[in-house]
PDB file of C-alpha atoms and ligand atoms in Angstrom:
ATOM      1  CA  MET G   1      51.315  47.606 138.378  1.00  0.00           C
ATOM      2  CA  SER G   2      49.831  51.061 138.207  1.00  0.00           C
ATOM      3  CA  ASP G   3      51.605  54.161 137.036  1.00  0.00           C
ATOM      4  CA  LYS G   4      49.247  56.340 139.013  1.00  0.00           C
ATOM      5  CA  ARG G   5      50.937  59.016 141.058  1.00  0.00           C
ATOM      6  CA  VAL G   6      49.950  59.603 144.654  1.00  0.00           C
ATOM      7  CA  LEU G   7      51.213  62.613 146.559  1.00  0.00           C
ATOM      8  CA  VAL G   8      51.250  62.039 150.311  1.00  0.00           C
ATOM      9  CA  VAL G   9      51.230  65.306 152.268  1.00  0.00           C
ATOM     10  CA  GLU G  10      51.978  64.391 155.868  1.00  0.00           C
ATOM     11  CA  ASP G  11      54.388  65.912 158.389  1.00  0.00           C
ATOM     12  CA  GLU G  12      54.615  62.877 160.640  1.00  0.00           C
ATOM     13  CA  GLU G  13      57.424  60.857 159.214  1.00  0.00           C
ATOM     14  CA  PRO G  14      56.412  57.386 160.451  1.00  0.00           C
ATOM     15  CA  ILE G  15      52.961  57.769 158.905  1.00  0.00           C
ATOM     16  CA  ARG G  16      54.434  59.122 155.681  1.00  0.00           C
ATOM     17  CA  GLU G  17      56.894  56.238 155.509  1.00  0.00           C
ATOM     18  CA  MET G  18      54.157  53.719 156.138  1.00  0.00           C
ATOM     19  CA  MET G  19      52.027  55.207 153.393  1.00  0.00           C
ATOM     20  CA  ARG G  20      54.914  55.292 150.945  1.00  0.00           C
ATOM     21  CA  PHE G  21      55.716  51.692 151.688  1.00  0.00           C
ATOM     22  CA  ARG G  22      52.163  50.408 151.488  1.00  0.00           C
ATOM     23  CA  LEU G  23      51.082  52.516 148.526  1.00  0.00           C
ATOM     24  CA  GLY G  24      54.309  51.687 146.726  1.00  0.00           C
ATOM     25  CA  ARG G  25      53.677  48.026 147.259  1.00  0.00           C
ATOM     26  CA  ALA G  26      50.148  48.507 145.932  1.00  0.00           C
ATOM     27  CA  GLY G  27      51.734  49.707 142.708  1.00  0.00           C
ATOM     28  CA  TYR G  28      51.461  53.461 143.083  1.00  0.00           C
ATOM     29  CA  ASP G  29      54.191  55.902 142.241  1.00  0.00           C
ATOM     30  CA  VAL G  30      54.432  57.770 145.544  1.00  0.00           C
ATOM     31  CA  THR G  31      55.765  61.273 146.133  1.00  0.00           C
ATOM     32  CA  GLU G  32      56.015  62.696 149.632  1.00  0.00           C
ATOM     33  CA  ALA G  33      55.719  66.178 151.049  1.00  0.00           C
ATOM     34  CA  ALA G  34      56.166  67.084 154.712  1.00  0.00           C
ATOM     35  CA  ASN G  35      54.434  70.469 154.539  1.00  0.00           C
ATOM     36  CA  GLY G  36      52.303  72.701 152.361  1.00  0.00           C
ATOM     37  CA  ALA G  37      55.186  74.421 150.587  1.00  0.00           C
ATOM     38  CA  ASP G  38      56.761  71.096 149.606  1.00  0.00           C
ATOM     39  CA  ALA G  39      53.358  69.871 148.465  1.00  0.00           C
ATOM     40  CA  ARG G  40      52.938  72.847 146.144  1.00  0.00           C
ATOM     41  CA  ALA G  41      56.409  72.318 144.708  1.00  0.00           C
ATOM     42  CA  ALA G  42      55.719  68.619 144.180  1.00  0.00           C
ATOM     43  CA  ILE G  43      52.417  69.333 142.421  1.00  0.00           C
ATOM     44  CA  ALA G  44      54.048  71.894 140.142  1.00  0.00           C
ATOM     45  CA  ASP G  45      56.851  69.454 139.394  1.00  0.00           C
ATOM     46  CA  ARG G  46      54.738  66.401 138.582  1.00  0.00           C
ATOM     47  CA  ARG G  47      50.995  66.539 138.680  1.00  0.00           C
ATOM     48  CA  PRO G  48      49.707  63.768 140.953  1.00  0.00           C
ATOM     49  CA  ASP G  49      46.638  61.677 140.114  1.00  0.00           C
ATOM     50  CA  VAL G  50      45.499  61.883 143.702  1.00  0.00           C
ATOM     51  CA  ILE G  51      46.591  63.720 146.854  1.00  0.00           C
ATOM     52  CA  VAL G  52      46.376  62.262 150.344  1.00  0.00           C
ATOM     53  CA  MET G  53      46.330  65.335 152.548  1.00  0.00           C
ATOM     54  CA  ASP G  54      46.865  65.462 156.278  1.00  0.00           C
ATOM     55  CA  TRP G  55      44.690  68.023 158.027  1.00  0.00           C
ATOM     56  CA  MET G  56      47.365  69.303 160.434  1.00  0.00           C
ATOM     57  CA  LEU G  57      50.485  70.518 158.685  1.00  0.00           C
ATOM     58  CA  PRO G  58      53.195  72.771 160.118  1.00  0.00           C
ATOM     59  CA  ASP G  59      52.899  75.679 157.683  1.00  0.00           C
ATOM     60  CA  ILE G  60      49.284  75.623 156.520  1.00  0.00           C
ATOM     61  CA  SER G  61      46.262  73.552 157.402  1.00  0.00           C
ATOM     62  CA  GLY G  62      45.535  70.755 154.979  1.00  0.00           C
ATOM     63  CA  LEU G  63      42.026  72.154 154.752  1.00  0.00           C
ATOM     64  CA  GLU G  64      43.249  75.560 153.615  1.00  0.00           C
ATOM     65  CA  LEU G  65      45.682  74.033 151.124  1.00  0.00           C
ATOM     66  CA  THR G  66      42.856  71.883 149.754  1.00  0.00           C
ATOM     67  CA  ARG G  67      40.692  74.958 149.399  1.00  0.00           C
ATOM     68  CA  GLN G  68      43.439  76.752 147.489  1.00  0.00           C
ATOM     69  CA  LEU G  69      44.092  73.804 145.178  1.00  0.00           C
ATOM     70  CA  LYS G  70      40.386  73.437 144.445  1.00  0.00           C
ATOM     71  CA  ARG G  71      40.127  77.132 143.561  1.00  0.00           C
ATOM     72  CA  ASP G  72      42.983  76.969 141.095  1.00  0.00           C
ATOM     73  CA  PRO G  73      41.817  75.841 137.646  1.00  0.00           C
ATOM     74  CA  ALA G  74      45.225  74.185 137.137  1.00  0.00           C
ATOM     75  CA  THR G  75      44.794  71.858 140.105  1.00  0.00           C
ATOM     76  CA  ARG G  76      41.095  71.700 140.898  1.00  0.00           C
ATOM     77  CA  GLU G  77      40.543  68.407 139.115  1.00  0.00           C
ATOM     78  CA  ILE G  78      43.089  66.531 141.229  1.00  0.00           C
ATOM     79  CA  PRO G  79      41.158  64.406 143.730  1.00  0.00           C
ATOM     80  CA  ILE G  80      42.084  65.045 147.353  1.00  0.00           C
ATOM     81  CA  ILE G  81      41.542  62.683 150.251  1.00  0.00           C
ATOM     82  CA  MET G  82      41.750  64.462 153.567  1.00  0.00           C
ATOM     83  CA  VAL G  83      43.273  62.629 156.502  1.00  0.00           C
ATOM     84  CA  THR G  84      42.065  63.861 159.837  1.00  0.00           C
ATOM     85  CA  ALA G  85      42.442  62.827 163.432  1.00  0.00           C
ATOM     86  CA  ARG G  86      39.254  64.650 164.243  1.00  0.00           C
ATOM     87  CA  ALA G  87      36.245  62.444 164.097  1.00  0.00           C
ATOM     88  CA  GLN G  88      33.700  65.174 164.731  1.00  0.00           C
ATOM     89  CA  GLU G  89      30.957  65.591 162.208  1.00  0.00           C
ATOM     90  CA  ASP G  90      31.548  69.346 161.907  1.00  0.00           C
ATOM     91  CA  ASP G  91      35.134  68.830 160.849  1.00  0.00           C
ATOM     92  CA  ARG G  92      34.124  66.239 158.329  1.00  0.00           C
ATOM     93  CA  VAL G  93      31.672  68.709 156.796  1.00  0.00           C
ATOM     94  CA  ALA G  94      34.317  71.445 156.834  1.00  0.00           C
ATOM     95  CA  GLY G  95      36.711  69.117 155.018  1.00  0.00           C
ATOM     96  CA  LEU G  96      34.243  68.317 152.300  1.00  0.00           C
ATOM     97  CA  GLU G  97      33.209  71.958 152.053  1.00  0.00           C
ATOM     98  CA  GLY G  98      36.840  72.879 151.586  1.00  0.00           C
ATOM     99  CA  GLY G  99      36.667  70.763 148.454  1.00  0.00           C
ATOM    100  CA  ALA G 100      38.138  67.478 149.627  1.00  0.00           C
ATOM    101  CA  ASP G 101      36.747  64.616 147.555  1.00  0.00           C
ATOM    102  CA  ASP G 102      36.781  62.210 150.440  1.00  0.00           C
ATOM    103  CA  TYR G 103      38.322  61.762 153.845  1.00  0.00           C
ATOM    104  CA  VAL G 104      39.639  59.147 156.234  1.00  0.00           C
ATOM    105  CA  VAL G 105      39.847  59.490 159.987  1.00  0.00           C
ATOM    106  CA  LYS G 106      43.019  58.525 161.852  1.00  0.00           C
ATOM    107  CA  PRO G 107      43.635  55.831 162.816  1.00  0.00           C
ATOM    108  CA  PHE G 108      42.559  54.325 159.519  1.00  0.00           C
ATOM    109  CA  SER G 109      43.274  50.982 157.966  1.00  0.00           C
ATOM    110  CA  PHE G 110      45.435  50.929 154.901  1.00  0.00           C
ATOM    111  CA  ARG G 111      42.783  48.870 153.178  1.00  0.00           C
ATOM    112  CA  GLU G 112      40.278  51.680 153.702  1.00  0.00           C
ATOM    113  CA  LEU G 113      42.669  54.320 152.370  1.00  0.00           C
ATOM    114  CA  ALA G 114      43.488  52.208 149.317  1.00  0.00           C
ATOM    115  CA  ALA G 115      39.789  51.705 148.582  1.00  0.00           C
ATOM    116  CA  ARG G 116      39.132  55.425 148.807  1.00  0.00           C
ATOM    117  CA  ILE G 117      42.081  56.262 146.567  1.00  0.00           C
ATOM    118  CA  LYS G 118      40.750  53.841 143.995  1.00  0.00           C
ATOM    119  CA  ALA G 119      37.246  55.286 144.220  1.00  0.00           C
ATOM    120  CA  VAL G 120      38.212  58.953 143.843  1.00  0.00           C
ATOM    121  CA  MET G 121      40.498  58.145 140.924  1.00  0.00           C
ATOM    122  CA  ARG G 122      37.739  56.220 139.211  1.00  0.00           C
ATOM    123  CA  ARG G 123      35.401  59.179 139.605  1.00  0.00           C
ATOM    124  CA  ALA G 124      38.064  61.580 138.323  1.00  0.00           C
ATOM    125  CA  ALA G 125      38.693  59.394 135.312  1.00  0.00           C
ATOM    126  CA  LEU G 126      35.136  59.810 134.110  1.00  0.00           C
ATOM    127  CA  ASP G 127      35.371  61.300 130.691  1.00  0.00           C
ATOM    128  CA  ASP G 128      34.246  64.888 130.797  1.00  0.00           C
ATOM    129  CA  ASP G 129      32.328  64.261 127.577  1.00  0.00           C
ATOM    130  CA  GLU G 130      30.583  61.201 128.908  1.00  0.00           C
ATOM    131  CA  VAL G 131      26.815  61.211 128.372  1.00  0.00           C
ATOM    132  CA  LEU G 132      25.060  61.480 131.732  1.00  0.00           C
ATOM    133  CA  VAL G 133      21.771  59.709 132.343  1.00  0.00           C
ATOM    134  CA  ALA G 134      19.243  59.792 135.194  1.00  0.00           C
ATOM    135  CA  GLY G 135      16.036  57.984 134.350  1.00  0.00           C
ATOM    136  CA  ARG G 136      14.745  59.620 131.161  1.00  0.00           C
ATOM    137  CA  LEU G 137      16.951  62.667 131.644  1.00  0.00           C
ATOM    138  CA  VAL G 138      19.965  62.674 129.345  1.00  0.00           C
ATOM    139  CA  LEU G 139      22.730  65.264 129.281  1.00  0.00           C
ATOM    140  CA  ASP G 140      25.134  65.067 126.374  1.00  0.00           C
ATOM    141  CA  PRO G 141      28.164  67.320 126.940  1.00  0.00           C
ATOM    142  CA  ALA G 142      29.451  66.865 123.398  1.00  0.00           C
ATOM    143  CA  SER G 143      26.315  68.224 121.755  1.00  0.00           C
ATOM    144  CA  HIS G 144      25.493  70.462 124.727  1.00  0.00           C
ATOM    145  CA  ARG G 145      21.959  69.063 124.766  1.00  0.00           C
ATOM    146  CA  VAL G 146      19.664  68.051 127.577  1.00  0.00           C
ATOM    147  CA  THR G 147      16.639  65.918 126.798  1.00  0.00           C
ATOM    148  CA  ILE G 148      13.893  64.232 128.775  1.00  0.00           C
ATOM    149  CA  ASP G 149      12.162  61.445 126.874  1.00  0.00           C
ATOM    150  CA  GLY G 150      13.898  62.726 123.788  1.00  0.00           C
ATOM    151  CA  VAL G 151      12.354  66.190 124.170  1.00  0.00           C
ATOM    152  CA  GLU G 152      14.942  68.921 124.350  1.00  0.00           C
ATOM    153  CA  VAL G 153      15.101  70.968 127.547  1.00  0.00           C
ATOM    154  CA  ALA G 154      16.386  74.458 126.815  1.00  0.00           C
ATOM    155  CA  LEU G 155      18.958  75.508 129.389  1.00  0.00           C
ATOM    156  CA  ALA G 156      21.086  78.631 129.648  1.00  0.00           C
ATOM    157  CA  PRO G 157      24.850  77.930 129.797  1.00  0.00           C
ATOM    158  CA  THR G 158      25.095  78.325 133.576  1.00  0.00           C
ATOM    159  CA  GLU G 159      22.142  76.009 134.207  1.00  0.00           C
ATOM    160  CA  PHE G 160      23.687  73.508 131.816  1.00  0.00           C
ATOM    161  CA  ARG G 161      27.025  73.571 133.664  1.00  0.00           C
ATOM    162  CA  LEU G 162      25.272  73.348 137.006  1.00  0.00           C
ATOM    163  CA  LEU G 163      23.207  70.342 135.955  1.00  0.00           C
ATOM    164  CA  LYS G 164      26.242  68.655 134.439  1.00  0.00           C
ATOM    165  CA  PHE G 165      28.269  69.139 137.617  1.00  0.00           C
ATOM    166  CA  LEU G 166      25.453  67.820 139.806  1.00  0.00           C
ATOM    167  CA  MET G 167      24.895  64.812 137.539  1.00  0.00           C
ATOM    168  CA  GLN G 168      28.608  64.065 137.601  1.00  0.00           C
ATOM    169  CA  HIS G 169      28.494  63.984 141.408  1.00  0.00           C
ATOM    170  CA  PRO G 170      25.273  62.185 142.292  1.00  0.00           C
ATOM    171  CA  ASP G 171      24.201  61.825 145.909  1.00  0.00           C
ATOM    172  CA  ARG G 172      26.696  64.372 147.144  1.00  0.00           C
ATOM    173  CA  VAL G 173      25.743  67.606 148.818  1.00  0.00           C
ATOM    174  CA  PHE G 174      27.474  70.811 147.798  1.00  0.00           C
ATOM    175  CA  SER G 175      27.296  74.100 149.639  1.00  0.00           C
ATOM    176  CA  ARG G 176      26.644  77.283 147.695  1.00  0.00           C
ATOM    177  CA  ALA G 177      30.273  78.333 148.134  1.00  0.00           C
ATOM    178  CA  GLN G 178      31.414  74.991 146.818  1.00  0.00           C
ATOM    179  CA  LEU G 179      29.150  75.216 143.785  1.00  0.00           C
ATOM    180  CA  LEU G 180      30.459  78.707 143.066  1.00  0.00           C
ATOM    181  CA  ASP G 181      33.992  77.351 143.206  1.00  0.00           C
ATOM    182  CA  ARG G 182      33.355  74.282 141.098  1.00  0.00           C
ATOM    183  CA  VAL G 183      30.760  75.465 138.588  1.00  0.00           C
ATOM    184  CA  TRP G 184      31.416  79.179 138.255  1.00  0.00           C
ATOM    185  CA  GLY G 185      35.165  79.098 138.901  1.00  0.00           C
ATOM    186  CA  GLY G 186      36.850  80.316 142.052  1.00  0.00           C
ATOM    187  CA  ASN G 187      38.284  83.519 140.664  1.00  0.00           C
ATOM    188  CA  VAL G 188      34.925  85.174 140.149  1.00  0.00           C
ATOM    189  CA  TYR G 189      33.261  86.976 142.976  1.00  0.00           C
ATOM    190  CA  ILE G 190      29.563  86.181 142.949  1.00  0.00           C
ATOM    191  CA  GLU G 191      27.123  86.290 145.810  1.00  0.00           C
ATOM    192  CA  GLU G 192      26.057  82.936 147.128  1.00  0.00           C
ATOM    193  CA  ARG G 193      22.389  83.660 146.524  1.00  0.00           C
ATOM    194  CA  THR G 194      23.195  83.654 142.794  1.00  0.00           C
ATOM    195  CA  VAL G 195      23.399  79.895 143.159  1.00  0.00           C
ATOM    196  CA  ASP G 196      19.817  79.818 144.424  1.00  0.00           C
ATOM    197  CA  VAL G 197      18.664  81.804 141.412  1.00  0.00           C
ATOM    198  CA  HIS G 198      20.234  79.357 138.972  1.00  0.00           C
ATOM    199  CA  VAL G 199      19.006  76.332 140.880  1.00  0.00           C
ATOM    200  CA  ARG G 200      15.506  77.813 140.703  1.00  0.00           C
ATOM    201  CA  ARG G 201      15.810  78.326 136.943  1.00  0.00           C
ATOM    202  CA  LEU G 202      17.131  74.821 136.495  1.00  0.00           C
ATOM    203  CA  ARG G 203      14.208  73.406 138.459  1.00  0.00           C
ATOM    204  CA  GLN G 204      11.800  75.486 136.394  1.00  0.00           C
ATOM    205  CA  ALA G 205      13.234  74.026 133.211  1.00  0.00           C
ATOM    206  CA  LEU G 206      13.018  70.456 134.536  1.00  0.00           C
ATOM    207  CA  GLY G 207       9.670  70.975 136.302  1.00  0.00           C
ATOM    208  CA  PRO G 208       7.301  70.380 133.378  1.00  0.00           C
ATOM    209  CA  HIS G 209       8.732  66.864 133.111  1.00  0.00           C
ATOM    210  CA  GLY G 210       8.574  66.275 136.862  1.00  0.00           C
ATOM    211  CA  TYR G 211      12.351  66.147 137.050  1.00  0.00           C
ATOM    212  CA  ASP G 212      12.818  69.188 139.289  1.00  0.00           C
ATOM    213  CA  LYS G 213      12.668  66.843 142.287  1.00  0.00           C
ATOM    214  CA  LEU G 214      16.046  65.400 141.338  1.00  0.00           C
ATOM    215  CA  ILE G 215      17.668  68.641 142.485  1.00  0.00           C
ATOM    216  CA  ARG G 216      17.594  68.265 146.211  1.00  0.00           C
ATOM    217  CA  THR G 217      17.802  71.102 148.745  1.00  0.00           C
ATOM    218  CA  VAL G 218      19.541  70.084 151.944  1.00  0.00           C
ATOM    219  CA  ARG G 219      18.628  72.578 154.624  1.00  0.00           C
ATOM    220  CA  GLY G 220      21.639  74.379 156.001  1.00  0.00           C
ATOM    221  CA  ALA G 221      23.981  72.436 153.737  1.00  0.00           C
ATOM    222  CA  GLY G 222      23.295  73.119 150.077  1.00  0.00           C
ATOM    223  CA  TYR G 223      22.187  71.221 147.023  1.00  0.00           C
ATOM    224  CA  GLY G 224      22.536  67.739 145.635  1.00  0.00           C
ATOM    225  CA  PHE G 225      21.385  65.545 142.783  1.00  0.00           C
ATOM    226  CA  SER G 226      19.365  62.398 143.469  1.00  0.00           C
ATOM    227  CA  PRO G 227      19.147  60.245 140.342  1.00  0.00           C
ATOM    228  CA  ASP G 228      17.025  57.664 142.153  1.00  0.00           C
ATOM    229  CA  ARG G 229      14.167  60.161 142.291  1.00  0.00           C
ATOM    230  CA  ALA G 230      13.841  59.944 138.503  1.00  0.00           C
TER     231      ALA G 230
HETATM  232 CA1   CA X 301      50.066  66.215 160.826  1.00  0.00          CA
END
């Protein structure tokens, strides 16, 4: 039995009912919302551990609501799984760019949804102070130190936060806008090219050790961290 709370945001009642039934039976404490306004109220009332968000809602798109929740420091850490009937690649990218942590495409199997819920919650549960390691690169949030082979790499605070975020989300690609939201904080207005400047500085700091190649540029998409290049 889990005491984990799942908020299901879905306007189609049969689907919502099915999810409540199945997730409830899987041991989750399920709350339902039929639209964006109800979802906001439910989140304010009892913070969920994960949100399953339908893309098409009557009052706001699930994508826009996700974007808003991910911009708000009070809610940005709540993992969101987007449910979409659109299988197109562009929409999938838009969903992830909006800040969704994962997505499932309708019609989906309950087994698949349950596996994804488990996975995003496991990632979210990672202790924020957990030491991050990629090859000989070690980032210790508690001491605010980055070392390669035991040699300290001097990083400015922004580069440190950027590296920490990327190491916490290996093998994912983040757009510049997404990195601004997640690393800088959504309330600040900064030009997207600022991200490039800090990525360049971070690479310069890691370069002498040959670790700059771990920061991957994905043309037209953004940046990612590839620990297997260490
Ligand atoms: Ca819908």
